[in-house]
Amino acid sequence: MPATAPPPADPDLVTEAVALTRMAGEATLRWFRDASLTVDSKGDGTPVTQADREAERLIRRELEARHPDDGVLGEEEPETPGTSGRRWILDPIDGTKAFTHGVPLYSNLLAVEDAHGIAVGVINIPALGETVWAGRGRGCWCNDEPARVSEGSDLATAYVSTSGLGPWSDEAILAVQGSGASIRTWGDGYGYVLVATGRVDAMVDPRAELYDLAPMPVVLAEAGGRFSSLDGDEGDPGAGSGLASNGHLHDALLSTLGGAARAARA
């Protein structure tokens, strides 16, 4: 017997998630390119600002009022366990380094997870006025227009985005460049927006947390693409790495990156 497909996402929940993410985006814009913004360092050395904290607190307050039984996992505050079987996963500013340098490619991320996996995903780019969202079985959208991945199938002509080359091994960089693909650092959540809307062919995150990647499985699936970890685990945003693609060159890119990793271990 074939497996039963999970149910489509509640359209009202999709609409609510989009509205909450855009609300957080508006809050961050008040601090964007503000000379009074203070940048602190967390224990892991990554930056955090008042804008990150205020945006997460805003979404948490709204969820506490609207869905008090749901769990919430965010980057800046301890996880709130729930009893409903549903969890909201949020990153108030993905790309805080871009944000603190006045670069408009940072994003606000929100996902809804249920018993079947990620049901709703939202990537909001407030400084550019772009929002990409998807609900399971409801399609992928960019500012109310259908979003679709590219059709390119040749890695030699592909554009591959990433958040930065620091986490890449030298072998991986050389392997991708050797394939003919062009690497661009249009990264963080914006890189996934570019894949979902067909403007680049793939996005690679060698290291990432669950809240960095939670929206991506449903966004890419509904846009006609694929999402996996760099180990090939399909649809798992908590595996510690991410590869989003148009689907056509996913296996070729996985093989290229995997071959580089094997060569580095040899």
PDB file of C-alpha atoms in Angstrom:
ATOM      1  CA  MET A   1       0.000   0.000   0.000  1.00  0.00           C
ATOM      2  CA  PRO A   2       1.402   3.458  -0.868  1.00  0.00           C
ATOM      3  CA  ALA A   3       1.982   5.807   2.043  1.00  0.00           C
ATOM      4  CA  THR A   4      -0.837   8.230   2.716  1.00  0.00           C
ATOM      5  CA  ALA A   5       0.103  11.790   1.805  1.00  0.00           C
ATOM      6  CA  PRO A   6       0.112  14.180   4.756  1.00  0.00           C
ATOM      7  CA  PRO A   7      -2.789  16.611   4.832  1.00  0.00           C
ATOM      8  CA  PRO A   8      -2.458  20.069   3.264  1.00  0.00           C
ATOM      9  CA  ALA A   9      -1.616  22.923   5.598  1.00  0.00           C
ATOM     10  CA  ASP A  10      -4.480  24.938   7.042  1.00  0.00           C
ATOM     11  CA  PRO A  11      -4.689  28.001   4.743  1.00  0.00           C
ATOM     12  CA  ASP A  12      -5.564  30.232   7.696  1.00  0.00           C
ATOM     13  CA  LEU A  13      -2.403  29.074   9.451  1.00  0.00           C
ATOM     14  CA  VAL A  14      -0.357  29.899   6.348  1.00  0.00           C
ATOM     15  CA  THR A  15      -1.871  33.387   6.207  1.00  0.00           C
ATOM     16  CA  GLU A  16      -1.200  33.901   9.907  1.00  0.00           C
ATOM     17  CA  ALA A  17       2.420  32.780   9.628  1.00  0.00           C
ATOM     18  CA  VAL A  18       3.033  35.188   6.753  1.00  0.00           C
ATOM     19  CA  ALA A  19       1.475  38.065   8.685  1.00  0.00           C
ATOM     20  CA  LEU A  20       3.529  37.331  11.816  1.00  0.00           C
ATOM     21  CA  THR A  21       6.767  37.125   9.844  1.00  0.00           C
ATOM     22  CA  ARG A  22       6.086  40.402   8.075  1.00  0.00           C
ATOM     23  CA  MET A  23       5.256  41.982  11.427  1.00  0.00           C
ATOM     24  CA  ALA A  24       8.659  40.908  12.724  1.00  0.00           C
ATOM     25  CA  GLY A  25      10.249  42.296   9.575  1.00  0.00           C
ATOM     26  CA  GLU A  26       8.674  45.690  10.119  1.00  0.00           C
ATOM     27  CA  ALA A  27      10.053  45.692  13.660  1.00  0.00           C
ATOM     28  CA  THR A  28      13.585  45.008  12.425  1.00  0.00           C
ATOM     29  CA  LEU A  29      13.408  47.763   9.808  1.00  0.00           C
ATOM     30  CA  ARG A  30      13.130  50.321  12.603  1.00  0.00           C
ATOM     31  CA  TRP A  31      16.710  49.415  13.555  1.00  0.00           C
ATOM     32  CA  PHE A  32      18.120  48.835  10.079  1.00  0.00           C
ATOM     33  CA  ARG A  33      20.990  51.246   9.311  1.00  0.00           C
ATOM     34  CA  ASP A  34      20.360  52.971  12.648  1.00  0.00           C
ATOM     35  CA  ALA A  35      23.610  54.411  14.003  1.00  0.00           C
ATOM     36  CA  SER A  36      22.439  53.809  17.577  1.00  0.00           C
ATOM     37  CA  LEU A  37      22.173  50.032  17.094  1.00  0.00           C
ATOM     38  CA  THR A  38      24.390  48.127  19.528  1.00  0.00           C
ATOM     39  CA  VAL A  39      25.893  44.811  18.422  1.00  0.00           C
ATOM     40  CA  ASP A  40      26.662  42.240  21.113  1.00  0.00           C
ATOM     41  CA  SER A  41      28.400  38.871  20.841  1.00  0.00           C
ATOM     42  CA  LYS A  42      26.784  35.656  22.032  1.00  0.00           C
ATOM     43  CA  GLY A  43      28.709  32.827  23.656  1.00  0.00           C
ATOM     44  CA  ASP A  44      29.417  31.240  20.285  1.00  0.00           C
ATOM     45  CA  GLY A  45      30.840  34.483  18.922  1.00  0.00           C
ATOM     46  CA  THR A  46      27.912  35.245  16.609  1.00  0.00           C
ATOM     47  CA  PRO A  47      26.384  38.741  16.702  1.00  0.00           C
ATOM     48  CA  VAL A  48      23.030  39.641  18.237  1.00  0.00           C
ATOM     49  CA  THR A  49      21.248  42.983  18.422  1.00  0.00           C
ATOM     50  CA  GLN A  50      18.258  44.549  20.108  1.00  0.00           C
ATOM     51  CA  ALA A  51      16.443  44.117  16.796  1.00  0.00           C
ATOM     52  CA  ASP A  52      16.915  40.305  16.944  1.00  0.00           C
ATOM     53  CA  ARG A  53      15.626  40.161  20.517  1.00  0.00           C
ATOM     54  CA  GLU A  54      12.668  42.484  19.973  1.00  0.00           C
ATOM     55  CA  ALA A  55      11.525  40.705  16.808  1.00  0.00           C
ATOM     56  CA  GLU A  56      11.594  37.300  18.508  1.00  0.00           C
ATOM     57  CA  ARG A  57       9.808  38.655  21.582  1.00  0.00           C
ATOM     58  CA  LEU A  58       7.131  40.158  19.307  1.00  0.00           C
ATOM     59  CA  ILE A  59       6.382  36.829  17.622  1.00  0.00           C
ATOM     60  CA  ARG A  60       6.468  34.963  20.919  1.00  0.00           C
ATOM     61  CA  ARG A  61       3.971  37.370  22.485  1.00  0.00           C
ATOM     62  CA  GLU A  62       1.616  36.938  19.549  1.00  0.00           C
ATOM     63  CA  LEU A  63       1.887  33.144  19.690  1.00  0.00           C
ATOM     64  CA  GLU A  64       1.366  33.088  23.451  1.00  0.00           C
ATOM     65  CA  ALA A  65      -1.892  34.977  22.939  1.00  0.00           C
ATOM     66  CA  ARG A  66      -3.105  33.130  19.834  1.00  0.00           C
ATOM     67  CA  HIS A  67      -1.803  29.582  20.316  1.00  0.00           C
ATOM     68  CA  PRO A  68      -0.908  29.117  23.995  1.00  0.00           C
ATOM     69  CA  ASP A  69      -0.662  25.322  23.681  1.00  0.00           C
ATOM     70  CA  ASP A  70       1.827  25.371  20.790  1.00  0.00           C
ATOM     71  CA  GLY A  71       5.554  24.946  21.285  1.00  0.00           C
ATOM     72  CA  VAL A  72       8.010  27.643  20.192  1.00  0.00           C
ATOM     73  CA  LEU A  73      11.673  27.260  19.286  1.00  0.00           C
ATOM     74  CA  GLY A  74      13.639  30.407  18.518  1.00  0.00           C
ATOM     75  CA  GLU A  75      17.243  31.488  18.267  1.00  0.00           C
ATOM     76  CA  GLU A  76      17.339  34.078  21.031  1.00  0.00           C
ATOM     77  CA  GLU A  77      15.224  32.616  23.866  1.00  0.00           C
ATOM     78  CA  PRO A  78      14.888  29.187  25.494  1.00  0.00           C
ATOM     79  CA  GLU A  79      12.474  26.770  23.844  1.00  0.00           C
ATOM     80  CA  THR A  80       8.882  26.827  25.072  1.00  0.00           C
ATOM     81  CA  PRO A  81       7.430  23.306  25.084  1.00  0.00           C
ATOM     82  CA  GLY A  82       3.864  22.820  23.906  1.00  0.00           C
ATOM     83  CA  THR A  83       1.065  20.295  24.344  1.00  0.00           C
ATOM     84  CA  SER A  84      -0.782  20.670  21.033  1.00  0.00           C
ATOM     85  CA  GLY A  85       1.610  18.639  18.866  1.00  0.00           C
ATOM     86  CA  ARG A  86       2.477  21.747  16.885  1.00  0.00           C
ATOM     87  CA  ARG A  87       5.658  23.828  17.100  1.00  0.00           C
ATOM     88  CA  TRP A  88       6.639  27.219  15.667  1.00  0.00           C
ATOM     89  CA  ILE A  89      10.317  27.594  14.737  1.00  0.00           C
ATOM     90  CA  LEU A  90      11.668  31.087  14.219  1.00  0.00           C
ATOM     91  CA  ASP A  91      14.801  33.035  13.466  1.00  0.00           C
ATOM     92  CA  PRO A  92      14.030  36.729  14.011  1.00  0.00           C
ATOM     93  CA  ILE A  93      16.978  37.861  11.868  1.00  0.00           C
ATOM     94  CA  ASP A  94      18.756  35.346   9.686  1.00  0.00           C
ATOM     95  CA  GLY A  95      21.832  37.156   8.456  1.00  0.00           C
ATOM     96  CA  THR A  96      22.518  39.375  11.461  1.00  0.00           C
ATOM     97  CA  LYS A  97      25.966  40.198  10.042  1.00  0.00           C
ATOM     98  CA  ALA A  98      24.322  41.542   6.877  1.00  0.00           C
ATOM     99  CA  PHE A  99      21.813  43.446   9.015  1.00  0.00           C
ATOM    100  CA  THR A 100      24.491  45.107  11.143  1.00  0.00           C
ATOM    101  CA  HIS A 101      26.441  46.127   8.016  1.00  0.00           C
ATOM    102  CA  GLY A 102      23.417  47.729   6.373  1.00  0.00           C
ATOM    103  CA  VAL A 103      23.134  45.025   3.682  1.00  0.00           C
ATOM    104  CA  PRO A 104      19.454  44.490   2.755  1.00  0.00           C
ATOM    105  CA  LEU A 105      19.647  40.706   2.260  1.00  0.00           C
ATOM    106  CA  TYR A 106      18.830  39.648   5.826  1.00  0.00           C
ATOM    107  CA  SER A 107      15.608  37.742   6.441  1.00  0.00           C
ATOM    108  CA  ASN A 108      13.001  36.805   9.032  1.00  0.00           C
ATOM    109  CA  LEU A 109      12.228  33.087   9.135  1.00  0.00           C
ATOM    110  CA  LEU A 110       9.192  31.291  10.520  1.00  0.00           C
ATOM    111  CA  ALA A 111       8.045  27.687  10.163  1.00  0.00           C
ATOM    112  CA  VAL A 112       5.220  25.604  11.586  1.00  0.00           C
ATOM    113  CA  GLU A 113       5.915  21.963  12.358  1.00  0.00           C
ATOM    114  CA  ASP A 114       3.197  19.366  12.972  1.00  0.00           C
ATOM    115  CA  ALA A 115       3.062  15.585  13.315  1.00  0.00           C
ATOM    116  CA  HIS A 116       3.907  15.192   9.618  1.00  0.00           C
ATOM    117  CA  GLY A 117       6.901  17.547   9.516  1.00  0.00           C
ATOM    118  CA  ILE A 118       7.194  21.148   8.373  1.00  0.00           C
ATOM    119  CA  ALA A 119       3.745  22.298   7.246  1.00  0.00           C
ATOM    120  CA  VAL A 120       4.350  26.018   6.686  1.00  0.00           C
ATOM    121  CA  GLY A 121       7.473  28.008   5.845  1.00  0.00           C
ATOM    122  CA  VAL A 122       7.993  31.745   5.453  1.00  0.00           C
ATOM    123  CA  ILE A 123      11.102  33.676   4.360  1.00  0.00           C
ATOM    124  CA  ASN A 124      10.672  37.440   4.572  1.00  0.00           C
ATOM    125  CA  ILE A 125      13.218  39.909   3.170  1.00  0.00           C
ATOM    126  CA  PRO A 126      11.876  43.132   4.693  1.00  0.00           C
ATOM    127  CA  ALA A 127      14.433  45.575   3.281  1.00  0.00           C
ATOM    128  CA  LEU A 128      13.652  44.362  -0.257  1.00  0.00           C
ATOM    129  CA  GLY A 129       9.904  43.958   0.210  1.00  0.00           C
ATOM    130  CA  GLU A 130       9.954  40.267  -0.781  1.00  0.00           C
ATOM    131  CA  THR A 131       8.195  37.453   1.050  1.00  0.00           C
ATOM    132  CA  VAL A 132       8.310  33.832  -0.056  1.00  0.00           C
ATOM    133  CA  TRP A 133       6.019  31.374   1.665  1.00  0.00           C
ATOM    134  CA  ALA A 134       4.628  27.890   1.244  1.00  0.00           C
ATOM    135  CA  GLY A 135       2.098  25.640   2.869  1.00  0.00           C
ATOM    136  CA  ARG A 136       2.186  21.884   2.446  1.00  0.00           C
ATOM    137  CA  GLY A 137      -0.036  21.109  -0.525  1.00  0.00           C
ATOM    138  CA  ARG A 138      -0.749  24.831  -1.028  1.00  0.00           C
ATOM    139  CA  GLY A 139       2.054  25.839  -3.406  1.00  0.00           C
ATOM    140  CA  CYS A 140       4.884  28.324  -3.021  1.00  0.00           C
ATOM    141  CA  TRP A 141       4.371  32.044  -3.456  1.00  0.00           C
ATOM    142  CA  CYS A 142       6.408  35.222  -3.690  1.00  0.00           C
ATOM    143  CA  ASN A 143       4.381  38.361  -2.957  1.00  0.00           C
ATOM    144  CA  ASP A 144       1.157  36.600  -4.080  1.00  0.00           C
ATOM    145  CA  GLU A 145       2.676  35.335  -7.351  1.00  0.00           C
ATOM    146  CA  PRO A 146       3.470  31.627  -7.835  1.00  0.00           C
ATOM    147  CA  ALA A 147       7.124  30.821  -7.156  1.00  0.00           C
ATOM    148  CA  ARG A 148       8.938  28.153  -9.145  1.00  0.00           C
ATOM    149  CA  VAL A 149      12.509  26.873  -9.287  1.00  0.00           C
ATOM    150  CA  SER A 150      14.718  27.122 -12.366  1.00  0.00           C
ATOM    151  CA  GLU A 151      14.897  24.444 -15.056  1.00  0.00           C
ATOM    152  CA  GLY A 152      18.684  24.262 -15.438  1.00  0.00           C
ATOM    153  CA  SER A 153      20.073  20.728 -15.317  1.00  0.00           C
ATOM    154  CA  ASP A 154      23.756  21.323 -16.107  1.00  0.00           C
ATOM    155  CA  LEU A 155      25.969  21.950 -13.086  1.00  0.00           C
ATOM    156  CA  ALA A 156      28.542  23.523 -15.408  1.00  0.00           C
ATOM    157  CA  THR A 157      26.261  26.510 -16.013  1.00  0.00           C
ATOM    158  CA  ALA A 158      24.638  26.660 -12.573  1.00  0.00           C
ATOM    159  CA  TYR A 159      24.684  29.490 -10.064  1.00  0.00           C
ATOM    160  CA  VAL A 160      25.277  28.175  -6.549  1.00  0.00           C
ATOM    161  CA  SER A 161      24.678  30.520  -3.631  1.00  0.00           C
ATOM    162  CA  THR A 162      26.022  30.258  -0.086  1.00  0.00           C
ATOM    163  CA  SER A 163      26.113  32.396   3.047  1.00  0.00           C
ATOM    164  CA  GLY A 164      29.898  32.598   3.064  1.00  0.00           C
ATOM    165  CA  LEU A 165      32.943  30.549   2.129  1.00  0.00           C
ATOM    166  CA  GLY A 166      34.292  30.325   5.691  1.00  0.00           C
ATOM    167  CA  PRO A 167      32.548  27.001   6.510  1.00  0.00           C
ATOM    168  CA  TRP A 168      33.564  25.478   3.152  1.00  0.00           C
ATOM    169  CA  SER A 169      36.626  23.267   2.859  1.00  0.00           C
ATOM    170  CA  ASP A 170      39.161  24.207   0.213  1.00  0.00           C
ATOM    171  CA  GLU A 171      38.382  20.883  -1.474  1.00  0.00           C
ATOM    172  CA  ALA A 172      34.664  21.684  -1.703  1.00  0.00           C
ATOM    173  CA  ILE A 173      35.280  25.135  -3.189  1.00  0.00           C
ATOM    174  CA  LEU A 174      37.654  23.723  -5.778  1.00  0.00           C
ATOM    175  CA  ALA A 175      35.280  20.857  -6.593  1.00  0.00           C
ATOM    176  CA  VAL A 176      32.319  23.136  -7.253  1.00  0.00           C
ATOM    177  CA  GLN A 177      34.429  25.591  -9.214  1.00  0.00           C
ATOM    178  CA  GLY A 178      35.915  22.687 -11.142  1.00  0.00           C
ATOM    179  CA  SER A 179      32.419  21.573 -12.138  1.00  0.00           C
ATOM    180  CA  GLY A 180      31.973  24.896 -13.925  1.00  0.00           C
ATOM    181  CA  ALA A 181      29.360  26.205 -11.497  1.00  0.00           C
ATOM    182  CA  SER A 182      29.572  29.820 -10.327  1.00  0.00           C
ATOM    183  CA  ILE A 183      29.591  30.377  -6.552  1.00  0.00           C
ATOM    184  CA  ARG A 184      27.940  33.538  -5.261  1.00  0.00           C
ATOM    185  CA  THR A 185      27.536  34.665  -1.635  1.00  0.00           C
ATOM    186  CA  TRP A 186      23.922  35.830  -1.889  1.00  0.00           C
ATOM    187  CA  GLY A 187      23.270  33.834   1.209  1.00  0.00           C
ATOM    188  CA  ASP A 188      21.390  33.215   4.420  1.00  0.00           C
ATOM    189  CA  GLY A 189      17.624  33.041   3.927  1.00  0.00           C
ATOM    190  CA  TYR A 190      17.884  35.168   0.802  1.00  0.00           C
ATOM    191  CA  GLY A 191      19.789  32.403  -0.973  1.00  0.00           C
ATOM    192  CA  TYR A 192      16.810  30.087  -0.500  1.00  0.00           C
ATOM    193  CA  VAL A 193      14.475  32.784  -1.796  1.00  0.00           C
ATOM    194  CA  LEU A 194      16.588  32.948  -4.950  1.00  0.00           C
ATOM    195  CA  VAL A 195      16.365  29.184  -5.454  1.00  0.00           C
ATOM    196  CA  ALA A 196      12.609  29.033  -4.812  1.00  0.00           C
ATOM    197  CA  THR A 197      11.991  31.823  -7.317  1.00  0.00           C
ATOM    198  CA  GLY A 198      14.279  30.429 -10.010  1.00  0.00           C
ATOM    199  CA  ARG A 199      16.949  33.130  -9.885  1.00  0.00           C
ATOM    200  CA  VAL A 200      19.752  30.792  -8.840  1.00  0.00           C
ATOM    201  CA  ASP A 201      19.948  27.019  -9.119  1.00  0.00           C
ATOM    202  CA  ALA A 202      21.158  25.945  -5.678  1.00  0.00           C
ATOM    203  CA  MET A 203      21.964  27.144  -2.170  1.00  0.00           C
ATOM    204  CA  VAL A 204      24.521  25.448   0.084  1.00  0.00           C
ATOM    205  CA  ASP A 205      24.797  25.796   3.876  1.00  0.00           C
ATOM    206  CA  PRO A 206      27.657  23.588   5.166  1.00  0.00           C
ATOM    207  CA  ARG A 207      26.728  24.437   8.776  1.00  0.00           C
ATOM    208  CA  ALA A 208      23.346  25.626   9.998  1.00  0.00           C
ATOM    209  CA  GLU A 209      20.926  25.316  12.909  1.00  0.00           C
ATOM    210  CA  LEU A 210      17.341  24.121  12.807  1.00  0.00           C
ATOM    211  CA  TYR A 211      15.959  27.656  13.058  1.00  0.00           C
ATOM    212  CA  ASP A 212      18.103  28.669  10.045  1.00  0.00           C
ATOM    213  CA  LEU A 213      16.593  25.965   7.851  1.00  0.00           C
ATOM    214  CA  ALA A 214      13.129  25.130   9.204  1.00  0.00           C
ATOM    215  CA  PRO A 215      11.070  26.793   6.419  1.00  0.00           C
ATOM    216  CA  MET A 216      13.165  25.353   3.603  1.00  0.00           C
ATOM    217  CA  PRO A 217      11.802  21.791   3.139  1.00  0.00           C
ATOM    218  CA  VAL A 218       8.241  22.928   2.450  1.00  0.00           C
ATOM    219  CA  VAL A 219       9.277  26.059   0.532  1.00  0.00           C
ATOM    220  CA  LEU A 220      11.502  24.079  -1.850  1.00  0.00           C
ATOM    221  CA  ALA A 221       9.110  21.152  -2.203  1.00  0.00           C
ATOM    222  CA  GLU A 222       6.181  23.400  -3.068  1.00  0.00           C
ATOM    223  CA  ALA A 223       8.328  25.411  -5.507  1.00  0.00           C
ATOM    224  CA  GLY A 224       9.213  22.199  -7.355  1.00  0.00           C
ATOM    225  CA  GLY A 225      12.730  21.813  -5.964  1.00  0.00           C
ATOM    226  CA  ARG A 226      14.507  19.678  -3.389  1.00  0.00           C
ATOM    227  CA  PHE A 227      15.975  20.198   0.053  1.00  0.00           C
ATOM    228  CA  SER A 228      18.341  17.900   1.916  1.00  0.00           C
ATOM    229  CA  SER A 229      21.304  17.935   4.227  1.00  0.00           C
ATOM    230  CA  LEU A 230      24.756  17.631   2.670  1.00  0.00           C
ATOM    231  CA  ASP A 231      24.590  13.971   3.722  1.00  0.00           C
ATOM    232  CA  GLY A 232      21.523  13.557   1.529  1.00  0.00           C
ATOM    233  CA  ASP A 233      18.900  13.380   4.290  1.00  0.00           C
ATOM    234  CA  GLU A 234      15.781  14.587   2.493  1.00  0.00           C
ATOM    235  CA  GLY A 235      13.612  17.221   4.067  1.00  0.00           C
ATOM    236  CA  ASP A 236      15.290  17.284   7.504  1.00  0.00           C
ATOM    237  CA  PRO A 237      16.065  20.887   8.519  1.00  0.00           C
ATOM    238  CA  GLY A 238      17.693  19.755  11.756  1.00  0.00           C
ATOM    239  CA  ALA A 239      20.553  17.728  10.272  1.00  0.00           C
ATOM    240  CA  GLY A 240      23.084  20.557  10.656  1.00  0.00           C
ATOM    241  CA  SER A 241      23.530  21.476   6.999  1.00  0.00           C
ATOM    242  CA  GLY A 242      21.383  22.364   4.021  1.00  0.00           C
ATOM    243  CA  LEU A 243      21.313  21.998   0.258  1.00  0.00           C
ATOM    244  CA  ALA A 244      18.415  23.487  -1.697  1.00  0.00           C
ATOM    245  CA  SER A 245      18.225  23.116  -5.447  1.00  0.00           C
ATOM    246  CA  ASN A 246      15.920  23.129  -8.424  1.00  0.00           C
ATOM    247  CA  GLY A 247      15.976  19.341  -8.178  1.00  0.00           C
ATOM    248  CA  HIS A 248      17.513  18.760 -11.588  1.00  0.00           C
ATOM    249  CA  LEU A 249      21.111  19.108 -10.405  1.00  0.00           C
ATOM    250  CA  HIS A 250      20.664  18.140  -6.756  1.00  0.00           C
ATOM    251  CA  ASP A 251      22.302  14.728  -7.032  1.00  0.00           C
ATOM    252  CA  ALA A 252      25.183  16.065  -9.121  1.00  0.00           C
ATOM    253  CA  LEU A 253      25.914  18.770  -6.554  1.00  0.00           C
ATOM    254  CA  LEU A 254      25.621  16.310  -3.655  1.00  0.00           C
ATOM    255  CA  SER A 255      28.054  14.011  -5.442  1.00  0.00           C
ATOM    256  CA  THR A 256      30.484  16.854  -6.117  1.00  0.00           C
ATOM    257  CA  LEU A 257      30.445  17.998  -2.493  1.00  0.00           C
ATOM    258  CA  GLY A 258      30.598  14.428  -1.178  1.00  0.00           C
ATOM    259  CA  GLY A 259      33.540  13.625  -3.406  1.00  0.00           C
ATOM    260  CA  ALA A 260      35.349  16.681  -2.070  1.00  0.00           C
ATOM    261  CA  ALA A 261      34.712  15.554   1.504  1.00  0.00           C
ATOM    262  CA  ARG A 262      36.013  12.058   0.774  1.00  0.00           C
ATOM    263  CA  ALA A 263      39.115  13.491  -0.865  1.00  0.00           C
ATOM    264  CA  ALA A 264      39.753  15.707   2.161  1.00  0.00           C
ATOM    265  CA  ARG A 265      39.575  12.676   4.494  1.00  0.00           C
ATOM    266  CA  ALA A 266      41.881  10.559   2.339  1.00  0.00           C
TER     267      ALA A 266
END
